[in-house]
Coordinates of C-alpha atoms and ligand atoms in Angstrom, one line a residue:
X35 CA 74.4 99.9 101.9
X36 CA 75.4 102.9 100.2
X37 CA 74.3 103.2 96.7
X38 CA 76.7 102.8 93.6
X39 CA 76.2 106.7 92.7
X40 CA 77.1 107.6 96.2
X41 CA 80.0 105.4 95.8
X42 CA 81.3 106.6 92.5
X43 CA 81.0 110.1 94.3
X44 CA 82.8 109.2 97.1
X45 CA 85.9 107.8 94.9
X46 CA 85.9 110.0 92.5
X47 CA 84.3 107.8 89.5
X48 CA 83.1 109.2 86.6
X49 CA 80.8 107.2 83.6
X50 CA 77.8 106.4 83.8
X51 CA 78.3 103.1 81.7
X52 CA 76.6 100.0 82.3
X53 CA 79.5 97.8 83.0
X54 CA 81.3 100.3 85.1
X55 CA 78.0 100.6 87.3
X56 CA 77.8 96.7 87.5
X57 CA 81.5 96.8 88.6
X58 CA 81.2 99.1 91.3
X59 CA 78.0 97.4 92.3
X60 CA 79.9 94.2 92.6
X61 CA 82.7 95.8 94.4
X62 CA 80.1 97.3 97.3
X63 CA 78.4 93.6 97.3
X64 CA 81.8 91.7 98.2
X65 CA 82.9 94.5 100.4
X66 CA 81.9 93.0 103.8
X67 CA 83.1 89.1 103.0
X68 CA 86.4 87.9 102.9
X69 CA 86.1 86.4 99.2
X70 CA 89.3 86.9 97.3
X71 CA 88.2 89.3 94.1
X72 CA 90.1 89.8 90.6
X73 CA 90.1 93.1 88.9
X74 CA 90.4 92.5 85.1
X75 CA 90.7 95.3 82.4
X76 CA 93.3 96.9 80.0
X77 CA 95.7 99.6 81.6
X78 CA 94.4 103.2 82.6
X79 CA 90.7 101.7 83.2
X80 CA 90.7 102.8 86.2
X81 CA 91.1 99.4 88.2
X82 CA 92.8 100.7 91.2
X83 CA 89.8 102.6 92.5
X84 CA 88.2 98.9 93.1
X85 CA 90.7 97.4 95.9
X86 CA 90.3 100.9 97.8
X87 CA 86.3 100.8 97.6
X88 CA 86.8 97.1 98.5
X89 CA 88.4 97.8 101.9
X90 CA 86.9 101.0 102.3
X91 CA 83.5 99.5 103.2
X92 CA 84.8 96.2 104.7
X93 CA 85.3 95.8 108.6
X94 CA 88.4 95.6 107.9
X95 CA 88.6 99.6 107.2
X96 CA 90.6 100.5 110.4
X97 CA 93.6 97.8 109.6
X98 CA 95.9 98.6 106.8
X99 CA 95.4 98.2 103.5
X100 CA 98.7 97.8 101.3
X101 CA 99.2 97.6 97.6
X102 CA 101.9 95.8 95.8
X103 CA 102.8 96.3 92.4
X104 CA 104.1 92.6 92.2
X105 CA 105.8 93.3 88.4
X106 CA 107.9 95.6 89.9
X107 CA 109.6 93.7 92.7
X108 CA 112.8 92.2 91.4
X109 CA 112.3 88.2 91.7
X110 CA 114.6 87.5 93.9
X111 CA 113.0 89.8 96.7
X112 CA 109.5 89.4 96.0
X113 CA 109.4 86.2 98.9
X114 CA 110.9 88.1 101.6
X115 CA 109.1 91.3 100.5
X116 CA 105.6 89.4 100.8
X117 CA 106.3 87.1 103.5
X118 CA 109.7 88.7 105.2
X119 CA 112.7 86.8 106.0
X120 CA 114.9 85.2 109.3
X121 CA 118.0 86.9 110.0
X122 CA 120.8 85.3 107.8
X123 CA 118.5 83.9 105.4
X124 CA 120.5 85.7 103.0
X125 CA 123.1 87.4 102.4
X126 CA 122.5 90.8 103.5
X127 CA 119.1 89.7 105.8
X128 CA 120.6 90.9 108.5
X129 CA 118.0 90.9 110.9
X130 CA 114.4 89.4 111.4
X131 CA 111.9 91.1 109.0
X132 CA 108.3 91.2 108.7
X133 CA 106.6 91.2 105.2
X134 CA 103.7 92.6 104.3
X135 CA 101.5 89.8 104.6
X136 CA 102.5 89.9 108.3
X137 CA 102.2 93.9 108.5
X138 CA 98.5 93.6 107.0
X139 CA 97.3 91.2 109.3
X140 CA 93.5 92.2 110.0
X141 CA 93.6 94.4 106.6
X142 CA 93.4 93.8 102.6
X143 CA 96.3 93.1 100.2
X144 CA 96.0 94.3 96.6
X145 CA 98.2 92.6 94.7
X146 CA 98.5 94.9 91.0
X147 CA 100.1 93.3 88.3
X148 CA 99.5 89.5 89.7
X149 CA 100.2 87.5 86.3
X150 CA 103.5 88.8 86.8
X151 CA 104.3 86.8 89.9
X152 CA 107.0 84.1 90.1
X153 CA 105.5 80.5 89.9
X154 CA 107.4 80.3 93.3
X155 CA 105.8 82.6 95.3
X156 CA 102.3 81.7 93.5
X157 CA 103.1 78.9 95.7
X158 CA 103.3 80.6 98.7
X159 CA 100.7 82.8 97.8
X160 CA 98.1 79.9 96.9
X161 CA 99.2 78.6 101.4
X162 CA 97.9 81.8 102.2
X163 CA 94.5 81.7 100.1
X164 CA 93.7 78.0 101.6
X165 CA 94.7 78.4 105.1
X166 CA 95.5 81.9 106.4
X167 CA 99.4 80.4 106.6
X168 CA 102.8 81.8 105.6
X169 CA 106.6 80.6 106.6
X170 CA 109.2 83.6 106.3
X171 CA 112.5 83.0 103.9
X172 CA 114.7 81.0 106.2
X173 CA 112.2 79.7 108.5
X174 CA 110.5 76.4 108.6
X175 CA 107.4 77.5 111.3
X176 CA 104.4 78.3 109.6
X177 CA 102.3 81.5 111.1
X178 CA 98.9 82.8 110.7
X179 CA 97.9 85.8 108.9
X180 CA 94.1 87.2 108.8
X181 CA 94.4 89.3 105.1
X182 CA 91.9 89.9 102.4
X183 CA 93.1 89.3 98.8
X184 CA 92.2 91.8 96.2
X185 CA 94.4 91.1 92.6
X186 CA 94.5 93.1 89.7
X187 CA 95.7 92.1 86.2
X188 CA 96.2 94.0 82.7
X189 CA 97.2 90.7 80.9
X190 CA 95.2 87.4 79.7
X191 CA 95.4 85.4 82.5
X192 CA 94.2 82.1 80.3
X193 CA 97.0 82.8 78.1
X194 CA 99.7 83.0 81.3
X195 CA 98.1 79.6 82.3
X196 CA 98.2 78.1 79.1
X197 CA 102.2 79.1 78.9
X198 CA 102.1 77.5 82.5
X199 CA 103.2 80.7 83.9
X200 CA 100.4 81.4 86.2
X201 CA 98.7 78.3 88.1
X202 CA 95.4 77.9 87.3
X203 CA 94.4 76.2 90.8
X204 CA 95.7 80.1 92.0
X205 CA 93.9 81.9 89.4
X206 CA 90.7 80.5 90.5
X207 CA 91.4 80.5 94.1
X208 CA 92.4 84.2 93.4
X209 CA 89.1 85.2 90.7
X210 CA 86.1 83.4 93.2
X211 CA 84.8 86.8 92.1
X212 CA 86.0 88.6 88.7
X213 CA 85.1 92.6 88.4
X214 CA 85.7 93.4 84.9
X215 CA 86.3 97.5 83.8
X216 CA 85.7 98.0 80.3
X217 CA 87.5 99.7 78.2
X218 CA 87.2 103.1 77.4
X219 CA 86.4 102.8 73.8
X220 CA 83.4 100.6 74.9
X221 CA 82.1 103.3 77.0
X222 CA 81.0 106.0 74.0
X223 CA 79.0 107.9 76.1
X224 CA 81.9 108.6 79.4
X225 CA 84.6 109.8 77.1
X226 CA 83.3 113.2 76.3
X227 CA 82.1 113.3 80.0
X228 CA 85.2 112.2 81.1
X229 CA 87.3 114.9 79.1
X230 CA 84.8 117.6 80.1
X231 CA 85.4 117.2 83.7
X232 CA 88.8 116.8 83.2
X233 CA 88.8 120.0 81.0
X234 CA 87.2 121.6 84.3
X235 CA 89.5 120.4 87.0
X236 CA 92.6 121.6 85.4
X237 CA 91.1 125.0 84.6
X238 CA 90.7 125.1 88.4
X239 CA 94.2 124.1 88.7
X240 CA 95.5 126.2 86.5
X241 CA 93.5 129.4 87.0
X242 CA 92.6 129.4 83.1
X243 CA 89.3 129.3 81.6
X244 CA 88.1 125.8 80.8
X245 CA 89.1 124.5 77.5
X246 CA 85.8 123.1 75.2
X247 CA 86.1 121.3 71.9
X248 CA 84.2 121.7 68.8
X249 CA 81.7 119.3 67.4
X250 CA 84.7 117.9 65.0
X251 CA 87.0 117.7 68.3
X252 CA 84.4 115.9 69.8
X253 CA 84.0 113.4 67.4
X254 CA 87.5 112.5 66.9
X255 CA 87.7 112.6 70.6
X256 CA 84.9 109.6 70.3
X257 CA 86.2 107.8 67.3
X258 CA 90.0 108.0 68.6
X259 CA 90.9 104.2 70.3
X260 CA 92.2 105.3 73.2
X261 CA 94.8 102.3 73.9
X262 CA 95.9 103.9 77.8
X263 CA 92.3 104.3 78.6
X264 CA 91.3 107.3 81.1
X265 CA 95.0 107.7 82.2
X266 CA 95.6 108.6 78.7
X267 CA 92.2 111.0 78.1
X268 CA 93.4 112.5 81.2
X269 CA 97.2 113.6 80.4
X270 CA 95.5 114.9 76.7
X271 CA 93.4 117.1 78.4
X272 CA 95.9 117.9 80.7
X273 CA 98.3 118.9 78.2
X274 CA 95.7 120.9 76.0
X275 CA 94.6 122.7 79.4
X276 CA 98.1 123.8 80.2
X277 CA 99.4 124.5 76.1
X278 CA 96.6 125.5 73.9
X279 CA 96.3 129.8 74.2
X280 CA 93.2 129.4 72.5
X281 CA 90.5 127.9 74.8
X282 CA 88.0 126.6 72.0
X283 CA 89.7 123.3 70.7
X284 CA 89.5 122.3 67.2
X285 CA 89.6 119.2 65.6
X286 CA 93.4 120.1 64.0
X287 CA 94.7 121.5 67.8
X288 CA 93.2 117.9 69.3
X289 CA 94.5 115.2 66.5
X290 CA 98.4 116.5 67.3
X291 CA 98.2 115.7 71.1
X292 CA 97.0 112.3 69.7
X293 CA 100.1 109.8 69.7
X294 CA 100.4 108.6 66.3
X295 CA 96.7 108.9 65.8
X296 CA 97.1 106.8 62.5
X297 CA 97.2 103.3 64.4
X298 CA 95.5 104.4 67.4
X299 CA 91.8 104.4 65.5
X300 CA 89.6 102.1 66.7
X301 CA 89.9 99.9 62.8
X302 CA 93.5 99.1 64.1
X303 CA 94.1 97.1 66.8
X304 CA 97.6 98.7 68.6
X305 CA 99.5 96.6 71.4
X306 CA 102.0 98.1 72.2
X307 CA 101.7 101.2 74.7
X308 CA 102.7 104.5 73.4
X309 CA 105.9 105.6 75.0
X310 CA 105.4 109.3 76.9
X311 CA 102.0 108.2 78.0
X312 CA 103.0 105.6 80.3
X313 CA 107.2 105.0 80.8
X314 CA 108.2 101.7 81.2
X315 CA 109.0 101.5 84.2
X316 CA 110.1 98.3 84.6
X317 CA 112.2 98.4 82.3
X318 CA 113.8 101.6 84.7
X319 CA 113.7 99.3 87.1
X320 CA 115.8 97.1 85.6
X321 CA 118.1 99.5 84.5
X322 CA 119.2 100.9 88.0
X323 CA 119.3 97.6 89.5
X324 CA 122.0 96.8 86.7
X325 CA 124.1 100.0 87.3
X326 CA 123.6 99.5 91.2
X327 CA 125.0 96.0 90.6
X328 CA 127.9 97.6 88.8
X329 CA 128.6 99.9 91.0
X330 CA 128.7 97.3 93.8
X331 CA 131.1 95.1 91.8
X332 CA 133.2 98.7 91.6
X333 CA 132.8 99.0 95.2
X334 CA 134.3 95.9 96.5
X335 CA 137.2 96.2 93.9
X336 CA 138.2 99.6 95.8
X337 CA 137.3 98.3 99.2
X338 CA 139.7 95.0 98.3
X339 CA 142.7 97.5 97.2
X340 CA 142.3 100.0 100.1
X341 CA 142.7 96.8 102.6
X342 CA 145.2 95.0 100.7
X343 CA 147.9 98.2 100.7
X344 CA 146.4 100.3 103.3
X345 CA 147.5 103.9 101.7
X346 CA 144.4 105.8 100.2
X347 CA 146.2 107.9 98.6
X348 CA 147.9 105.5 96.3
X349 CA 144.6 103.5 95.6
X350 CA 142.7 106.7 94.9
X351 CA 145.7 107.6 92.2
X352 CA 145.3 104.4 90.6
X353 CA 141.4 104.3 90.4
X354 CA 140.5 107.5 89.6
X355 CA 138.4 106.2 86.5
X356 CA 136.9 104.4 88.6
X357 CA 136.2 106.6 91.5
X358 CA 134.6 109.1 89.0
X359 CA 132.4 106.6 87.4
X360 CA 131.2 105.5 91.2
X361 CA 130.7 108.9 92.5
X362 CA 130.0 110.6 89.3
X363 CA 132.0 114.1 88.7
X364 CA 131.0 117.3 89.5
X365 CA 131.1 118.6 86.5
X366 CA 129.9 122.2 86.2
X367 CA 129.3 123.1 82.6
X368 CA 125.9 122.8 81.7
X369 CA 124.7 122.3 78.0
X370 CA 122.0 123.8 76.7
X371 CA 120.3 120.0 76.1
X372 CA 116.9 120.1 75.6
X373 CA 115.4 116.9 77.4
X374 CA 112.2 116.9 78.8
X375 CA 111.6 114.2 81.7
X376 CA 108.9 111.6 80.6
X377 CA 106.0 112.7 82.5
X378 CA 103.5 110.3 83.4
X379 CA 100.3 110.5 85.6
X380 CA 101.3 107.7 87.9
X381 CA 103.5 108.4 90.6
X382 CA 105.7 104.6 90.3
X383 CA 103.8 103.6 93.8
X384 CA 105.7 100.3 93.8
X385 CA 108.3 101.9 95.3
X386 CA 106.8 104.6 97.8
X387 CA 107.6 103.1 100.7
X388 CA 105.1 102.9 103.6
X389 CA 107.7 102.9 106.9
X390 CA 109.7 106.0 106.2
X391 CA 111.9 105.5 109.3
X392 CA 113.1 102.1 109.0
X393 CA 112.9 102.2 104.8
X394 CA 111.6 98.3 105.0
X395 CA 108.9 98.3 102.9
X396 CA 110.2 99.6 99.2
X397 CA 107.9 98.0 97.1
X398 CA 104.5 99.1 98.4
X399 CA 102.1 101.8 99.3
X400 CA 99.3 103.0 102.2
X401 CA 95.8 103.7 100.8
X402 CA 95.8 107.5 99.4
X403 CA 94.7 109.8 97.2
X404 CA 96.1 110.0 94.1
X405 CA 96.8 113.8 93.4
X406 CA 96.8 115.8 90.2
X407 CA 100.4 118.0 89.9
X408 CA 100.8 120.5 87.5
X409 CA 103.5 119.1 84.6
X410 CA 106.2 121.6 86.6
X411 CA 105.7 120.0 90.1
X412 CA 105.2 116.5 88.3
X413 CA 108.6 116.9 87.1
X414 CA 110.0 118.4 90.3
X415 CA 108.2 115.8 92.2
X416 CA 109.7 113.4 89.7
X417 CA 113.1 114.5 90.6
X418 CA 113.3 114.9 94.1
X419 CA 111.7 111.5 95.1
X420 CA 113.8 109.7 92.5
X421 CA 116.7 111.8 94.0
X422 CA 115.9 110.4 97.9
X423 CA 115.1 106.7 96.7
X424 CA 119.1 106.7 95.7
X425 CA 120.2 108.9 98.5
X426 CA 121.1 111.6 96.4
X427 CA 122.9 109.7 93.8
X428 CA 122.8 111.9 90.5
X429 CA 123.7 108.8 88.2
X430 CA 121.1 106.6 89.1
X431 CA 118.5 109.1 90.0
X432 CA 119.2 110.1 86.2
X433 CA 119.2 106.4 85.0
X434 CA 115.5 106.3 86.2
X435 CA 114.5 109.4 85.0
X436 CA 115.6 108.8 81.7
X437 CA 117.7 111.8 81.3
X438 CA 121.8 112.5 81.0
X439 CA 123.5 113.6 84.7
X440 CA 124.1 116.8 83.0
X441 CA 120.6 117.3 82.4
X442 CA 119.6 116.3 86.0
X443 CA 122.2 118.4 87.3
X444 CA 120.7 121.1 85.0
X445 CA 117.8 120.5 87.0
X446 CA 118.7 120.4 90.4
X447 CA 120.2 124.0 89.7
X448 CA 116.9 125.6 88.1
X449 CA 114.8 124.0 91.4
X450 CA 117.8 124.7 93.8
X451 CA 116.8 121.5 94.9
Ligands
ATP300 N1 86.0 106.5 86.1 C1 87.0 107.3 86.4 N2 86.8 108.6 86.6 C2 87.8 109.5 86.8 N3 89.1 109.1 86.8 C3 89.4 107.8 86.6 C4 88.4 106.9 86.3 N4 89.0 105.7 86.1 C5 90.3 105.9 86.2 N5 90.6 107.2 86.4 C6 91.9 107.8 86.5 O1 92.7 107.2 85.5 C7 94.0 107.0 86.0 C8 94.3 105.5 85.7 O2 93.6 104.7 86.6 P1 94.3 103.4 87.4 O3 95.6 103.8 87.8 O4 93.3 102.9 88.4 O5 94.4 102.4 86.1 P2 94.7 100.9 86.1 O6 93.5 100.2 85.6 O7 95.2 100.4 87.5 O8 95.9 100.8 85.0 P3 97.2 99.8 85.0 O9 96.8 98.5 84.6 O10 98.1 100.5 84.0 O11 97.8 99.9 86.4 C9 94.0 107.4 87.4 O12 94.5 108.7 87.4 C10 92.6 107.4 87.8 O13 92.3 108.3 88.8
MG301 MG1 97.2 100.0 88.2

């Protein structure tokens, strides 16, 4: 068995904290059963590296191994998305799909986000966990599926029970073991670690000389709560790395990369995430599925006219509000706006989708690397795969992002994209 520093090596783990040691420990322990594990710990602790480690190491390394970011699956897809559907099981199913418990077969699921399932498809989740058994939307035959179970969570599961939002018979079915990351305010000795070599590897990215705090830096660095964890230590030291001229840090330089630094000191206890450290994306989510829906409801009203008098002409002289609104105009004047994308760290994997050629599988992602770009190519990056996920649609490509059309268009000009 390889040991848990080789491990941390091999994943790219750093801390040398007690309860991160035990949790990695744990995860090389389960690795070669089939026990369903449940990743616990506040968001940016780093629980995504224990699902990979998980099936890394399990026999079940050759199959695939899929993660689903279930809060961000829309709730009426989230069944077929899982468990597929039967042609014209809906409207719009047309033709026989395979979900990804079906896909998986012989491999691991990680299910992120898992509270935020619907109690629905907790039910269907909870067949699987007992006996290996799942029915597509619109079928009534039951078939097999050999997948291991790895669930994350950010939220108080006993809370979501109490509120009889999560089942407790699948929470336990789901958490026969629990690996718990800490938090990175409980780890006192990582932090400074943890920024150093952060410090380091954008310095080799960047081609600058490594940035280094001073003792005051360091111990507001230590004293500072650190709410998004080592996602958020990580896009500070970023940020420093790419801005500051000077490459000794001071206290002063370090407190205003610190979002509202006020409430975020360990004697005040902060909820709510800090916007520009993590978007909500959710919430952007939701967003373009509204517009999309509007623009649907456009669609048909155009598509009703054009059959019911035949002359495009006519119905494009009538519409052409509408027609603009739809397709957006091409307006060329650019503003001098200044709107900066929100950059994040996480590139929004529930919807990377894993079948590029048939587009299936929106919601989920193949085991890789996740990669460090520098804040320009983050916001390229940003753009151009927000840009293909609505097939080139400036409107809601911009709705995503955050930003006006104009700005996006703005954009697409300075990357000639
Ligand atoms: N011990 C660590 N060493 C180095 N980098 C880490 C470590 N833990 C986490 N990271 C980095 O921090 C970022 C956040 O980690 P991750 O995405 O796994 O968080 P999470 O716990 O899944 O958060 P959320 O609940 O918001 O999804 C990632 O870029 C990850 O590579
Ligand atoms: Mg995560």
């Amino acid at each position: 068995m390889e040991s848990v520093q080789a491990i941390k090596q091999r994943f790219g783990i750093i801390g040398n904290d007690a309860v991160l040691n035990r949790a990695v420990e744990k995860a090389i322990q389960v690795s070669p059963t089939d026990i369903s594990v449940l990743v616990t710990g506040e968001s940016g602790v780093g629980k995504e590296s224990i699902p990979k480690i998980i099936h890394q190491l399990s026999h079940r390394k050759h199959a695939k191994y899929i993660a689903v970011n279930c809060g961000a699956i829309p709730e009426g897809t989230i069944d077929s998305e899982l468990f597929g559907h039967e042609k014209g099981a809906f409207t719009g199913a047309t033709q026989t799909r395979s979900g990804y418990f079906e896909v998986a077969d012989g491999g691991t699921i990680f299910l992120d986000e898992v509270g935020e399932l619907p109690l629905a498809t907790q039910v269907r989740l909870l067949r699987v966990l007992e006996n290996g058994e799942f029915i597509k939307v619109g079928s009534s035959k039951g078939q097999k599926t050999d997948v291991r179970i790895v669930a994350a969570t950010n939220s108080n599961m006993f809370d979501a029970i109490r509120k009889e939002k999560f089942r407790e018979d699948l929470y336990y079915r789901l958490s026969t073991v629990e690996i718990h990351l800490p938090a990175l305010r409980k780890r006192k000795e990582d932090i400074h670690l943890l920024f150093r070599k952060f410090a380091s590897d954008f310095a080799v990215k960047y081609k600058m000389p490594t940035i280094r705090l001073t003792d005051d830096a360091t111990n507001l660095l230590l004293k500072f709560r650190w709410s998004g964890n080592i996602r958020q230590l990580r896009n500070v030291a970023e940020q420093i790395s790419v801005l500051e001229q000077t490459r000794t840090i001071s206290s002063d330089t370090l407190r205003a990369y610190l979002p509202d630094s006020g409430s975020n000191l360990p004697a005040v206890i902060k909820t709510t995430k800090a916007r520009g450290d993590f978007s909500n994306e959710r919430e952007i989510l939701y967003k373009v599925l509204f517009d999309m829906k509007n623009d649907l409801n456009d669609l048909k009203k155009l598509t009703m006219e054009l059959m019911q008098s035949g002359n495009g002409h006519d119905v494009q002289q009538k519409n052409q509000g509408l027609i603009e609104k739809i397709y957006g105009d091409d307006d060329d004047t650019i503003d001098n706006e200044l709107e900066v994308l929100p950059l994040t760290d996480k590139r929004s994997p529930e919807i990377e989708v894993i079948d590029n050629a048939n587009d299936k599988y929106r919601f989920a992602e193949v085991i890789e690397e996740e990669e460090t770009l520098s804040l320009h190519d983050k916001e390229l990056e940003l753009i151009k795969k927000s840009l293909e996920r609505h097939n080139g649609k400036r409107k809601l490509a911009a709705a995503e992002l955050g930003i006006s059309e104009r700005t996006l268009y703005r954009k697409i000009k300075q990357y000639d994209l």
